[in-house]
PDB file of C-alpha atoms and ligand atoms in Angstrom:
ATOM      1  CA  MET A   1      71.707 120.200 159.416  1.00 57.00           C
ATOM      2  CA  ASN A   2      71.822 118.780 163.297  1.00 84.00           C
ATOM      3  CA  SER A   3      72.229 122.162 165.914  1.00 95.00           C
ATOM      4  CA  ILE A   4      73.700 121.425 169.988  1.00 97.00           C
ATOM      5  CA  SER A   5      70.014 120.773 172.416  1.00 97.00           C
ATOM      6  CA  VAL A   6      70.735 123.424 174.748  1.00 98.00           C
ATOM      7  CA  ARG A   7      72.293 127.504 174.688  1.00 97.00           C
ATOM      8  CA  HIS A   8      75.101 127.979 177.386  1.00 98.00           C
ATOM      9  CA  LEU A   9      77.465 125.397 178.364  1.00 98.00           C
ATOM     10  CA  LEU A  10      76.554 125.516 181.499  1.00 98.00           C
ATOM     11  CA  GLY A  11      77.382 121.539 182.293  1.00 98.00           C
ATOM     12  CA  ILE A  12      77.994 118.519 180.745  1.00 98.00           C
ATOM     13  CA  LYS A  13      74.800 117.209 183.332  1.00 98.00           C
ATOM     14  CA  ASP A  14      72.391 119.195 180.511  1.00 96.00           C
ATOM     15  CA  LEU A  15      73.931 118.280 178.028  1.00 98.00           C
ATOM     16  CA  GLN A  16      72.224 114.466 175.496  1.00 98.00           C
ATOM     17  CA  GLU A  17      74.683 112.028 174.490  1.00 98.00           C
ATOM     18  CA  THR A  18      73.244 113.230 170.821  1.00 98.00           C
ATOM     19  CA  ASP A  19      74.769 116.849 171.915  1.00 98.00           C
ATOM     20  CA  ILE A  20      77.937 115.514 172.867  1.00 98.00           C
ATOM     21  CA  GLN A  21      78.374 113.437 169.768  1.00 98.00           C
ATOM     22  CA  LEU A  22      77.701 116.574 168.423  1.00 98.00           C
ATOM     23  CA  ILE A  23      80.657 118.573 169.828  1.00 98.00           C
ATOM     24  CA  LEU A  24      83.101 115.209 169.183  1.00 98.00           C
ATOM     25  CA  GLU A  25      82.264 114.904 165.387  1.00 98.00           C
ATOM     26  CA  THR A  26      82.384 119.140 164.889  1.00 98.00           C
ATOM     27  CA  ALA A  27      85.738 119.472 166.317  1.00 98.00           C
ATOM     28  CA  ASP A  28      86.986 116.285 163.728  1.00 98.00           C
ATOM     29  CA  ARG A  29      86.691 118.955 161.196  1.00 98.00           C
ATOM     30  CA  PHE A  30      88.196 121.939 162.976  1.00 98.00           C
ATOM     31  CA  LYS A  31      91.077 119.907 163.668  1.00 98.00           C
ATOM     32  CA  GLU A  32      91.440 119.504 160.359  1.00 98.00           C
ATOM     33  CA  VAL A  33      91.467 123.030 159.481  1.00 98.00           C
ATOM     34  CA  LEU A  34      94.263 123.613 162.548  1.00 98.00           C
ATOM     35  CA  ASN A  35      95.779 121.156 160.796  1.00 97.00           C
ATOM     36  CA  ARG A  36      95.840 123.464 157.523  1.00 97.00           C
ATOM     37  CA  PRO A  37      98.690 125.450 156.951  1.00 97.00           C
ATOM     38  CA  ILE A  38      95.985 128.365 157.234  1.00 97.00           C
ATOM     39  CA  LYS A  39      94.135 127.667 160.212  1.00 97.00           C
ATOM     40  CA  LYS A  40      91.842 130.598 160.869  1.00 97.00           C
ATOM     41  CA  VAL A  41      87.591 130.043 159.050  1.00 98.00           C
ATOM     42  CA  PRO A  42      85.128 132.694 158.666  1.00 98.00           C
ATOM     43  CA  SER A  43      82.806 130.975 160.626  1.00 97.00           C
ATOM     44  CA  LEU A  44      82.196 133.743 163.636  1.00 98.00           C
ATOM     45  CA  ARG A  45      83.360 136.757 161.520  1.00 96.00           C
ATOM     46  CA  ASP A  46      80.334 138.663 162.977  1.00 94.00           C
ATOM     47  CA  ILE A  47      80.015 137.306 166.596  1.00 98.00           C
ATOM     48  CA  THR A  48      81.969 139.704 169.553  1.00 98.00           C
ATOM     49  CA  ILE A  49      82.731 136.892 172.247  1.00 98.00           C
ATOM     50  CA  ALA A  50      84.263 137.897 176.251  1.00 98.00           C
ATOM     51  CA  ASN A  51      86.414 135.359 178.157  1.00 98.00           C
ATOM     52  CA  VAL A  52      85.681 136.392 181.438  1.00 97.00           C
ATOM     53  CA  PHE A  53      87.967 134.821 184.453  1.00 97.00           C
ATOM     54  CA  PHE A  54      87.791 135.718 187.722  1.00 96.00           C
ATOM     55  CA  GLU A  55      90.378 132.177 188.721  1.00 95.00           C
ATOM     56  CA  ASN A  56      93.457 132.089 187.424  1.00 94.00           C
ATOM     57  CA  SER A  57      94.398 129.644 184.089  1.00 96.00           C
ATOM     58  CA  THR A  58      96.681 128.533 181.656  1.00 96.00           C
ATOM     59  CA  ARG A  59      95.022 126.381 179.301  1.00 98.00           C
ATOM     60  CA  THR A  60      91.397 127.335 179.833  1.00 98.00           C
ATOM     61  CA  ARG A  61      91.861 130.963 178.885  1.00 98.00           C
ATOM     62  CA  LEU A  62      94.018 130.543 176.142  1.00 98.00           C
ATOM     63  CA  SER A  63      92.105 128.350 174.453  1.00 98.00           C
ATOM     64  CA  PHE A  64      89.406 129.545 174.036  1.00 98.00           C
ATOM     65  CA  GLU A  65      91.125 132.928 173.009  1.00 98.00           C
ATOM     66  CA  LEU A  66      92.821 131.029 170.212  1.00 98.00           C
ATOM     67  CA  ALA A  67      89.757 128.628 168.932  1.00 98.00           C
ATOM     68  CA  GLU A  68      87.875 132.224 169.147  1.00 98.00           C
ATOM     69  CA  ARG A  69      90.501 133.615 166.923  1.00 98.00           C
ATOM     70  CA  ARG A  70      90.418 130.954 164.622  1.00 98.00           C
ATOM     71  CA  LEU A  71      86.533 131.492 164.297  1.00 98.00           C
ATOM     72  CA  SER A  72      87.890 134.909 163.356  1.00 98.00           C
ATOM     73  CA  ALA A  73      85.873 136.082 166.166  1.00 98.00           C
ATOM     74  CA  ASP A  74      86.079 139.339 167.466  1.00 98.00           C
ATOM     75  CA  THR A  75      87.252 139.002 171.421  1.00 98.00           C
ATOM     76  CA  LEU A  76      88.245 140.717 175.001  1.00 96.00           C
ATOM     77  CA  ASN A  77      89.948 139.693 177.949  1.00 96.00           C
ATOM     78  CA  PHE A  78      88.930 140.503 181.229  1.00 93.00           C
ATOM     79  CA  SER A  79      90.610 139.153 184.483  1.00 91.00           C
ATOM     80  CA  SER A  80      89.277 140.531 187.477  1.00 89.00           C
ATOM     81  CA  ALA A  81      92.204 140.680 189.105  1.00 85.00           C
ATOM     82  CA  GLN A  82      93.170 143.922 187.806  1.00 82.00           C
ATOM     83  CA  SER A  83      89.741 144.744 187.844  1.00 86.00           C
ATOM     84  CA  SER A  84      87.030 147.265 188.916  1.00 88.00           C
ATOM     85  CA  VAL A  85      85.762 143.675 190.903  1.00 88.00           C
ATOM     86  CA  LYS A  86      88.588 144.965 193.383  1.00 87.00           C
ATOM     87  CA  LYS A  87      86.519 147.681 193.917  1.00 90.00           C
ATOM     88  CA  GLY A  88      83.539 145.518 194.850  1.00 91.00           C
ATOM     89  CA  GLU A  89      81.684 145.579 192.005  1.00 93.00           C
ATOM     90  CA  THR A  90      79.593 142.887 191.984  1.00 94.00           C
ATOM     91  CA  LEU A  91      79.384 139.779 189.564  1.00 95.00           C
ATOM     92  CA  LEU A  92      76.045 141.012 187.952  1.00 96.00           C
ATOM     93  CA  ASP A  93      76.406 144.477 186.912  1.00 96.00           C
ATOM     94  CA  THR A  94      80.748 143.178 186.090  1.00 95.00           C
ATOM     95  CA  VAL A  95      78.873 141.441 183.630  1.00 96.00           C
ATOM     96  CA  ASN A  96      76.165 143.169 182.802  1.00 96.00           C
ATOM     97  CA  ASN A  97      78.619 146.271 181.567  1.00 96.00           C
ATOM     98  CA  ILE A  98      80.857 144.133 179.779  1.00 96.00           C
ATOM     99  CA  LEU A  99      77.719 143.181 177.398  1.00 96.00           C
ATOM    100  CA  ALA A 100      76.374 146.390 177.043  1.00 96.00           C
ATOM    101  CA  MET A 101      79.893 146.683 174.563  1.00 96.00           C
ATOM    102  CA  LYS A 102      77.494 145.208 172.598  1.00 96.00           C
ATOM    103  CA  VAL A 103      78.886 141.322 173.213  1.00 97.00           C
ATOM    104  CA  ASP A 104      77.444 138.180 172.099  1.00 98.00           C
ATOM    105  CA  MET A 105      78.566 135.206 174.043  1.00 98.00           C
ATOM    106  CA  LEU A 106      80.748 134.942 177.524  1.00 98.00           C
ATOM    107  CA  VAL A 107      82.827 133.103 178.282  1.00 98.00           C
ATOM    108  CA  MET A 108      83.555 132.794 182.256  1.00 98.00           C
ATOM    109  CA  ARG A 109      85.689 130.999 184.503  1.00 98.00           C
ATOM    110  CA  HIS A 110      84.818 131.501 188.585  1.00 97.00           C
ATOM    111  CA  ALA A 111      85.484 130.032 192.056  1.00 95.00           C
ATOM    112  CA  SER A 112      81.947 129.725 192.751  1.00 96.00           C
ATOM    113  CA  PRO A 113      80.422 126.670 191.941  1.00 97.00           C
ATOM    114  CA  GLY A 114      76.728 127.883 189.868  1.00 98.00           C
ATOM    115  CA  ALA A 115      78.338 131.163 188.694  1.00 97.00           C
ATOM    116  CA  PRO A 116      77.426 130.673 185.452  1.00 98.00           C
ATOM    117  CA  HIS A 117      73.830 128.995 186.130  1.00 98.00           C
ATOM    118  CA  PHE A 118      72.929 132.156 188.007  1.00 98.00           C
ATOM    119  CA  LEU A 119      73.924 134.619 185.754  1.00 97.00           C
ATOM    120  CA  SER A 120      72.263 132.265 182.865  1.00 97.00           C
ATOM    121  CA  LYS A 121      69.307 133.818 184.883  1.00 97.00           C
ATOM    122  CA  HIS A 122      70.232 136.935 184.062  1.00 97.00           C
ATOM    123  CA  ILE A 123      71.417 137.718 181.177  1.00 96.00           C
ATOM    124  CA  ASN A 124      70.392 137.112 177.430  1.00 93.00           C
ATOM    125  CA  ALA A 125      74.397 136.555 176.134  1.00 97.00           C
ATOM    126  CA  ALA A 126      75.236 132.725 175.314  1.00 98.00           C
ATOM    127  CA  ILE A 127      77.892 131.097 178.896  1.00 98.00           C
ATOM    128  CA  VAL A 128      80.239 128.407 178.608  1.00 98.00           C
ATOM    129  CA  ASN A 129      81.499 127.482 182.024  1.00 98.00           C
ATOM    130  CA  ALA A 130      85.066 127.223 181.763  1.00 98.00           C
ATOM    131  CA  GLY A 131      85.252 126.286 185.545  1.00 98.00           C
ATOM    132  CA  ASP A 132      83.403 126.906 188.206  1.00 98.00           C
ATOM    133  CA  GLY A 133      84.669 126.234 191.699  1.00 96.00           C
ATOM    134  CA  THR A 134      84.715 122.281 192.360  1.00 95.00           C
ATOM    135  CA  HIS A 135      81.735 121.505 190.212  1.00 97.00           C
ATOM    136  CA  GLU A 136      81.428 120.920 186.407  1.00 98.00           C
ATOM    137  CA  HIS A 137      84.434 122.261 183.499  1.00 98.00           C
ATOM    138  CA  PRO A 138      82.331 121.050 180.931  1.00 98.00           C
ATOM    139  CA  THR A 139      85.230 121.799 178.397  1.00 98.00           C
ATOM    140  CA  GLN A 140      87.998 119.961 179.835  1.00 98.00           C
ATOM    141  CA  ALA A 141      85.986 116.681 179.826  1.00 98.00           C
ATOM    142  CA  LEU A 142      84.496 117.065 175.950  1.00 99.00           C
ATOM    143  CA  LEU A 143      88.834 117.540 174.282  1.00 99.00           C
ATOM    144  CA  ASP A 144      89.432 114.245 177.762  1.00 98.00           C
ATOM    145  CA  ALA A 145      86.830 112.573 175.768  1.00 98.00           C
ATOM    146  CA  TYR A 146      87.677 113.414 172.678  1.00 99.00           C
ATOM    147  CA  SER A 147      91.346 112.832 173.396  1.00 98.00           C
ATOM    148  CA  ILE A 148      90.365 109.323 173.820  1.00 98.00           C
ATOM    149  CA  LYS A 149      88.316 108.205 171.154  1.00 98.00           C
ATOM    150  CA  GLU A 150      91.834 110.048 168.981  1.00 98.00           C
ATOM    151  CA  LYS A 151      93.782 108.287 171.180  1.00 98.00           C
ATOM    152  CA  LEU A 152      91.925 104.366 170.907  1.00 98.00           C
ATOM    153  CA  GLY A 153      88.982 104.998 168.536  1.00 98.00           C
ATOM    154  CA  ARG A 154      86.170 104.756 170.621  1.00 98.00           C
ATOM    155  CA  ILE A 155      84.599 105.896 174.440  1.00 98.00           C
ATOM    156  CA  GLU A 156      81.953 102.892 174.333  1.00 98.00           C
ATOM    157  CA  GLY A 157      83.308 100.184 176.814  1.00 98.00           C
ATOM    158  CA  VAL A 158      86.919 101.533 177.633  1.00 98.00           C
ATOM    159  CA  LYS A 159      87.564 101.735 181.283  1.00 98.00           C
ATOM    160  CA  VAL A 160      88.609 105.308 182.745  1.00 98.00           C
ATOM    161  CA  ALA A 161      90.562 105.078 186.276  1.00 98.00           C
ATOM    162  CA  ILE A 162      89.894 108.853 187.617  1.00 98.00           C
ATOM    163  CA  ILE A 163      92.671 109.033 190.071  1.00 98.00           C
ATOM    164  CA  GLY A 164      93.146 111.472 192.949  1.00 97.00           C
ATOM    165  CA  ASP A 165      91.800 114.554 194.840  1.00 95.00           C
ATOM    166  CA  ILE A 166      87.950 113.958 193.574  1.00 97.00           C
ATOM    167  CA  SER A 167      86.213 116.003 196.085  1.00 95.00           C
ATOM    168  CA  HIS A 168      87.287 119.095 194.950  1.00 93.00           C
ATOM    169  CA  SER A 169      87.932 117.960 191.196  1.00 96.00           C
ATOM    170  CA  ARG A 170      85.414 119.857 188.479  1.00 97.00           C
ATOM    171  CA  VAL A 171      87.181 118.157 185.680  1.00 98.00           C
ATOM    172  CA  ALA A 172      85.282 114.707 187.456  1.00 98.00           C
ATOM    173  CA  LEU A 173      82.216 115.521 187.978  1.00 98.00           C
ATOM    174  CA  SER A 174      81.903 116.576 184.691  1.00 98.00           C
ATOM    175  CA  ASN A 175      84.100 113.297 182.649  1.00 98.00           C
ATOM    176  CA  ILE A 176      82.043 111.457 185.316  1.00 98.00           C
ATOM    177  CA  PHE A 177      78.606 112.293 182.935  1.00 98.00           C
ATOM    178  CA  ALA A 178      80.742 112.923 179.923  1.00 98.00           C
ATOM    179  CA  LEU A 179      81.939 109.215 180.058  1.00 98.00           C
ATOM    180  CA  LYS A 180      78.248 107.874 181.211  1.00 98.00           C
ATOM    181  CA  LYS A 181      76.619 109.173 178.784  1.00 98.00           C
ATOM    182  CA  LEU A 182      79.372 108.089 176.188  1.00 98.00           C
ATOM    183  CA  GLY A 183      78.897 104.451 176.930  1.00 98.00           C
ATOM    184  CA  ALA A 184      82.494 104.153 179.089  1.00 98.00           C
ATOM    185  CA  GLU A 185      83.574 102.353 182.143  1.00 98.00           C
ATOM    186  CA  VAL A 186      83.679 104.907 185.057  1.00 98.00           C
ATOM    187  CA  MET A 187      85.891 104.397 188.684  1.00 98.00           C
ATOM    188  CA  VAL A 188      87.197 107.264 190.674  1.00 98.00           C
ATOM    189  CA  CYS A 189      90.307 106.993 192.939  1.00 98.00           C
ATOM    190  CA  GLY A 190      91.932 108.010 196.000  1.00 97.00           C
ATOM    191  CA  PRO A 191      92.371 107.981 199.239  1.00 96.00           C
ATOM    192  CA  LYS A 192      88.287 108.266 200.982  1.00 96.00           C
ATOM    193  CA  THR A 193      88.665 111.394 202.151  1.00 95.00           C
ATOM    194  CA  LEU A 194      89.348 112.420 198.905  1.00 95.00           C
ATOM    195  CA  ILE A 195      86.192 111.014 197.210  1.00 97.00           C
ATOM    196  CA  PRO A 196      83.078 112.605 197.773  1.00 95.00           C
ATOM    197  CA  LYS A 197      80.386 110.847 200.348  1.00 93.00           C
ATOM    198  CA  TYR A 198      77.397 110.798 196.930  1.00 94.00           C
ATOM    199  CA  ILE A 199      79.513 109.481 194.584  1.00 96.00           C
ATOM    200  CA  ASP A 200      77.490 105.861 194.948  1.00 93.00           C
ATOM    201  CA  SER A 201      74.516 107.944 193.199  1.00 96.00           C
ATOM    202  CA  LEU A 202      76.622 108.489 190.302  1.00 96.00           C
ATOM    203  CA  GLY A 203      76.797 104.911 189.276  1.00 95.00           C
ATOM    204  CA  ILE A 204      80.392 104.081 188.813  1.00 98.00           C
ATOM    205  CA  LYS A 205      82.846 101.963 190.524  1.00 98.00           C
ATOM    206  CA  VAL A 206      85.485 103.652 193.662  1.00 98.00           C
ATOM    207  CA  SER A 207      88.133 102.096 194.646  1.00 98.00           C
ATOM    208  CA  PHE A 208      90.577 103.200 197.475  1.00 98.00           C
ATOM    209  CA  ASP A 209      94.143 100.952 195.949  1.00 98.00           C
ATOM    210  CA  VAL A 210      95.554 102.875 193.090  1.00 98.00           C
ATOM    211  CA  ARG A 211      97.158  99.114 192.002  1.00 98.00           C
ATOM    212  CA  GLN A 212      93.885  97.704 191.820  1.00 98.00           C
ATOM    213  CA  ALA A 213      92.604 101.093 189.870  1.00 98.00           C
ATOM    214  CA  LEU A 214      95.533 100.689 187.257  1.00 98.00           C
ATOM    215  CA  ASN A 215      94.761  97.424 186.521  1.00 98.00           C
ATOM    216  CA  TRP A 216      91.271  97.724 185.901  1.00 98.00           C
ATOM    217  CA  CYS A 217      91.255  99.941 183.481  1.00 98.00           C
ATOM    218  CA  ASP A 218      92.573 101.203 179.746  1.00 98.00           C
ATOM    219  CA  VAL A 219      93.023 104.915 180.303  1.00 98.00           C
ATOM    220  CA  ALA A 220      93.987 106.398 184.064  1.00 98.00           C
ATOM    221  CA  ASN A 221      92.998 110.163 184.671  1.00 98.00           C
ATOM    222  CA  VAL A 222      95.331 111.542 186.742  1.00 98.00           C
ATOM    223  CA  LEU A 223      93.901 114.588 188.799  1.00 97.00           C
ATOM    224  CA  ARG A 224      95.595 117.365 191.232  1.00 93.00           C
ATOM    225  CA  ILE A 225      95.382 117.826 194.976  1.00 87.00           C
ATOM    226  CA  GLN A 226      93.693 120.810 194.834  1.00 81.00           C
ATOM    227  CA  LEU A 227      95.203 122.621 197.780  1.00 73.00           C
ATOM    228  CA  GLU A 228      93.759 125.844 197.005  1.00 72.00           C
ATOM    229  CA  ARG A 229      90.056 124.269 197.378  1.00 72.00           C
ATOM    230  CA  GLN A 230      90.865 122.608 200.965  1.00 67.00           C
ATOM    231  CA  GLN A 231      89.207 123.538 203.894  1.00 58.00           C
ATOM    232  CA  GLY A 232      90.859 121.583 206.103  1.00 55.00           C
ATOM    233  CA  LYS A 233      93.433 118.617 206.139  1.00 78.00           C
ATOM    234  CA  ASN A 234      92.174 115.631 204.087  1.00 87.00           C
ATOM    235  CA  ILE A 235      95.185 113.916 203.755  1.00 87.00           C
ATOM    236  CA  PRO A 236      98.288 113.232 206.597  1.00 86.00           C
ATOM    237  CA  SER A 237     100.959 115.075 203.899  1.00 88.00           C
ATOM    238  CA  LEU A 238     101.364 115.819 200.075  1.00 90.00           C
ATOM    239  CA  ARG A 239     104.891 113.251 201.299  1.00 92.00           C
ATOM    240  CA  GLU A 240     102.315 110.675 201.844  1.00 92.00           C
ATOM    241  CA  TYR A 241     100.262 110.920 199.032  1.00 94.00           C
ATOM    242  CA  THR A 242     102.204 110.612 196.653  1.00 96.00           C
ATOM    243  CA  LEU A 243     103.601 107.329 198.650  1.00 95.00           C
ATOM    244  CA  TYR A 244      99.801 105.691 198.551  1.00 96.00           C
ATOM    245  CA  PHE A 245      98.922 107.621 195.473  1.00 97.00           C
ATOM    246  CA  GLY A 246     101.143 108.799 193.227  1.00 97.00           C
ATOM    247  CA  ILE A 247     101.819 107.080 189.521  1.00 98.00           C
ATOM    248  CA  ASN A 248     104.555 106.454 188.851  1.00 97.00           C
ATOM    249  CA  LYS A 249     107.046 103.875 186.524  1.00 97.00           C
ATOM    250  CA  THR A 250     107.660 101.376 188.807  1.00 97.00           C
ATOM    251  CA  LEU A 251     103.696 100.950 189.337  1.00 98.00           C
ATOM    252  CA  LEU A 252     102.907 101.403 185.609  1.00 98.00           C
ATOM    253  CA  ASP A 253     105.892  98.899 184.655  1.00 97.00           C
ATOM    254  CA  GLU A 254     103.661  96.148 186.963  1.00 97.00           C
ATOM    255  CA  LEU A 255     100.745  95.927 184.884  1.00 97.00           C
ATOM    256  CA  ASP A 256     100.515  93.266 181.953  1.00 95.00           C
ATOM    257  CA  LYS A 257      99.042  95.945 180.057  1.00 97.00           C
ATOM    258  CA  GLU A 258     100.237  99.459 178.529  1.00 97.00           C
ATOM    259  CA  ILE A 259      97.786 101.968 179.262  1.00 98.00           C
ATOM    260  CA  VAL A 260      96.869 105.348 178.912  1.00 98.00           C
ATOM    261  CA  ILE A 261      97.666 108.542 181.552  1.00 98.00           C
ATOM    262  CA  MET A 262      96.073 111.682 180.982  1.00 98.00           C
ATOM    263  CA  HIS A 263      95.938 114.557 183.377  1.00 98.00           C
ATOM    264  CA  PRO A 264      93.838 117.982 182.554  1.00 98.00           C
ATOM    265  CA  GLY A 265      96.858 120.371 184.122  1.00 96.00           C
ATOM    266  CA  PRO A 266      98.394 121.740 185.770  1.00 96.00           C
ATOM    267  CA  ILE A 267     100.974 118.902 187.250  1.00 96.00           C
ATOM    268  CA  ASN A 268     102.334 118.899 190.058  1.00 94.00           C
ATOM    269  CA  ARG A 269     105.006 116.328 189.323  1.00 96.00           C
ATOM    270  CA  GLY A 270     106.245 114.477 191.659  1.00 96.00           C
ATOM    271  CA  ILE A 271     103.262 114.355 193.734  1.00 95.00           C
ATOM    272  CA  GLU A 272     100.625 112.870 191.149  1.00 97.00           C
ATOM    273  CA  LEU A 273     102.309 111.995 188.839  1.00 97.00           C
ATOM    274  CA  SER A 274     106.096 111.383 188.466  1.00 98.00           C
ATOM    275  CA  SER A 275     107.606 113.031 185.349  1.00 98.00           C
ATOM    276  CA  ASP A 276     109.036 109.778 183.805  1.00 96.00           C
ATOM    277  CA  VAL A 277     105.776 108.133 183.757  1.00 98.00           C
ATOM    278  CA  ALA A 278     104.284 112.282 182.209  1.00 98.00           C
ATOM    279  CA  ASP A 279     106.315 112.946 179.770  1.00 98.00           C
ATOM    280  CA  SER A 280     106.330 108.755 178.595  1.00 97.00           C
ATOM    281  CA  ALA A 281     104.710 107.432 175.950  1.00 96.00           C
ATOM    282  CA  HIS A 282     101.859 106.591 177.714  1.00 95.00           C
ATOM    283  CA  SER A 283     100.660 109.994 178.044  1.00 98.00           C
ATOM    284  CA  ILE A 284      98.316 112.149 175.634  1.00 98.00           C
ATOM    285  CA  ILE A 285      98.870 115.094 178.335  1.00 98.00           C
ATOM    286  CA  LEU A 286      99.668 117.327 175.708  1.00 98.00           C
ATOM    287  CA  GLN A 287      98.023 116.177 172.954  1.00 98.00           C
ATOM    288  CA  GLN A 288      94.607 117.162 175.505  1.00 98.00           C
ATOM    289  CA  VAL A 289      96.067 120.551 175.564  1.00 98.00           C
ATOM    290  CA  GLU A 290      96.410 120.853 170.992  1.00 98.00           C
ATOM    291  CA  ASN A 291      92.761 119.263 171.261  1.00 98.00           C
ATOM    292  CA  GLY A 292      91.397 121.497 173.767  1.00 98.00           C
ATOM    293  CA  VAL A 293      91.673 124.118 170.553  1.00 98.00           C
ATOM    294  CA  ALA A 294      89.371 122.604 168.409  1.00 98.00           C
ATOM    295  CA  VAL A 295      87.171 121.284 170.981  1.00 99.00           C
ATOM    296  CA  ARG A 296      85.989 124.883 171.799  1.00 98.00           C
ATOM    297  CA  MET A 297      85.742 125.780 167.918  1.00 98.00           C
ATOM    298  CA  ALA A 298      83.304 123.228 168.001  1.00 98.00           C
ATOM    299  CA  VAL A 299      81.360 124.304 171.163  1.00 98.00           C
ATOM    300  CA  LEU A 300      81.384 128.211 170.517  1.00 98.00           C
ATOM    301  CA  TYR A 301      80.356 127.257 166.660  1.00 98.00           C
ATOM    302  CA  LEU A 302      77.768 125.166 167.699  1.00 98.00           C
ATOM    303  CA  LEU A 303      75.975 127.269 170.689  1.00 98.00           C
ATOM    304  CA  ALA A 304      76.028 130.890 167.841  1.00 97.00           C
ATOM    305  CA  GLU A 305      74.092 128.759 165.785  1.00 95.00           C
ATOM    306  CA  LYS A 306      71.886 130.105 168.831  1.00 91.00           C
ATOM    307  CA  ILE A 307      71.710 132.300 168.947  1.00 90.00           C
ATOM    308  CA  GLY A 308      69.422 134.641 168.180  1.00 67.00           C
ATOM    309  CA  ARG A 309      70.535 138.377 166.324  1.00 57.00           C
TER     310      ARG A 309
HETATM  311  N1   CP B 401      93.036 121.937 182.992  1.00 55.88           N
HETATM  312  C1   CP B 401      92.905 123.176 183.079  1.00 55.88           C
HETATM  313  O1   CP B 401      91.126 123.806 183.518  1.00 55.88           O
HETATM  314  O2   CP B 401      94.172 123.712 183.237  1.00 55.88           O
HETATM  315  P1   CP B 401      93.563 125.701 183.530  1.00 55.88           P
HETATM  316  O3   CP B 401      93.808 126.226 185.024  1.00 55.88           O
HETATM  317  O4   CP B 401      95.607 126.319 184.010  1.00 55.88           O
HETATM  318  O5   CP B 401      93.106 126.545 182.593  1.00 55.88           O
END
């Protein structure tokens, strides 16, 4: 029986290619479970998982909660907005108090890059990073890779353009690591001010021309402008961004091929993506969300196997 090489899922950077393949294969088995009339297995019956969210989320939080329930785990949900964090409690104190209630695993989202890595040095519970600031969002990259494989039958050799605000996107970095480990070709595209200076060190293509990116790729993974993470103005206006980098039906109709459209959500409709593309047959956006549950079941199941209790 194969096992995953890590105790925590902090980022895709730490995973071996074989770990990613194991997660995708395990997710296949759980997707089959999710298509049964009774969508539940007893695999994590003796495991307690805390979902600890210090930042807003719709898809990731609900997807983890559902994955945990489908695996029969006991769960508790923490949201910083209604917590004693507001009274000045530290991150480590908050987490240690949650773990004192005999919690085995922590699914954590935090606005600070490296927050789950910091915790992993101070606590014994297994940690799953559900997004740390502008750093990594590993389960999003895994569900994106799973969705590409499901749609195209392979990942190796597939050309994926990640288009939008690359600098402030944890999805972009995790996708780049995952896709490269799996043998895909990767390009990032966006305004120069939204492409990080270290991009050349990642061994990927860079384009500042959305038509060039769309002509090159098999899959376009479209990202939103993360206004909440930007200190100053990196673009003159959202209208100008849409004019030069927005993906719309006219652009897709100009191509001499069909491409797959992805988006991690939440979509800013009419800014980075027009509704007639987001809701078109090209789009696999809702399949990504569906696959997220099976992929997160796989991650939790494989990490739970590593817990020594
Ligand atoms: N894709 C994603 O992380 O969405 P949420 O912020 O809604 O979890």
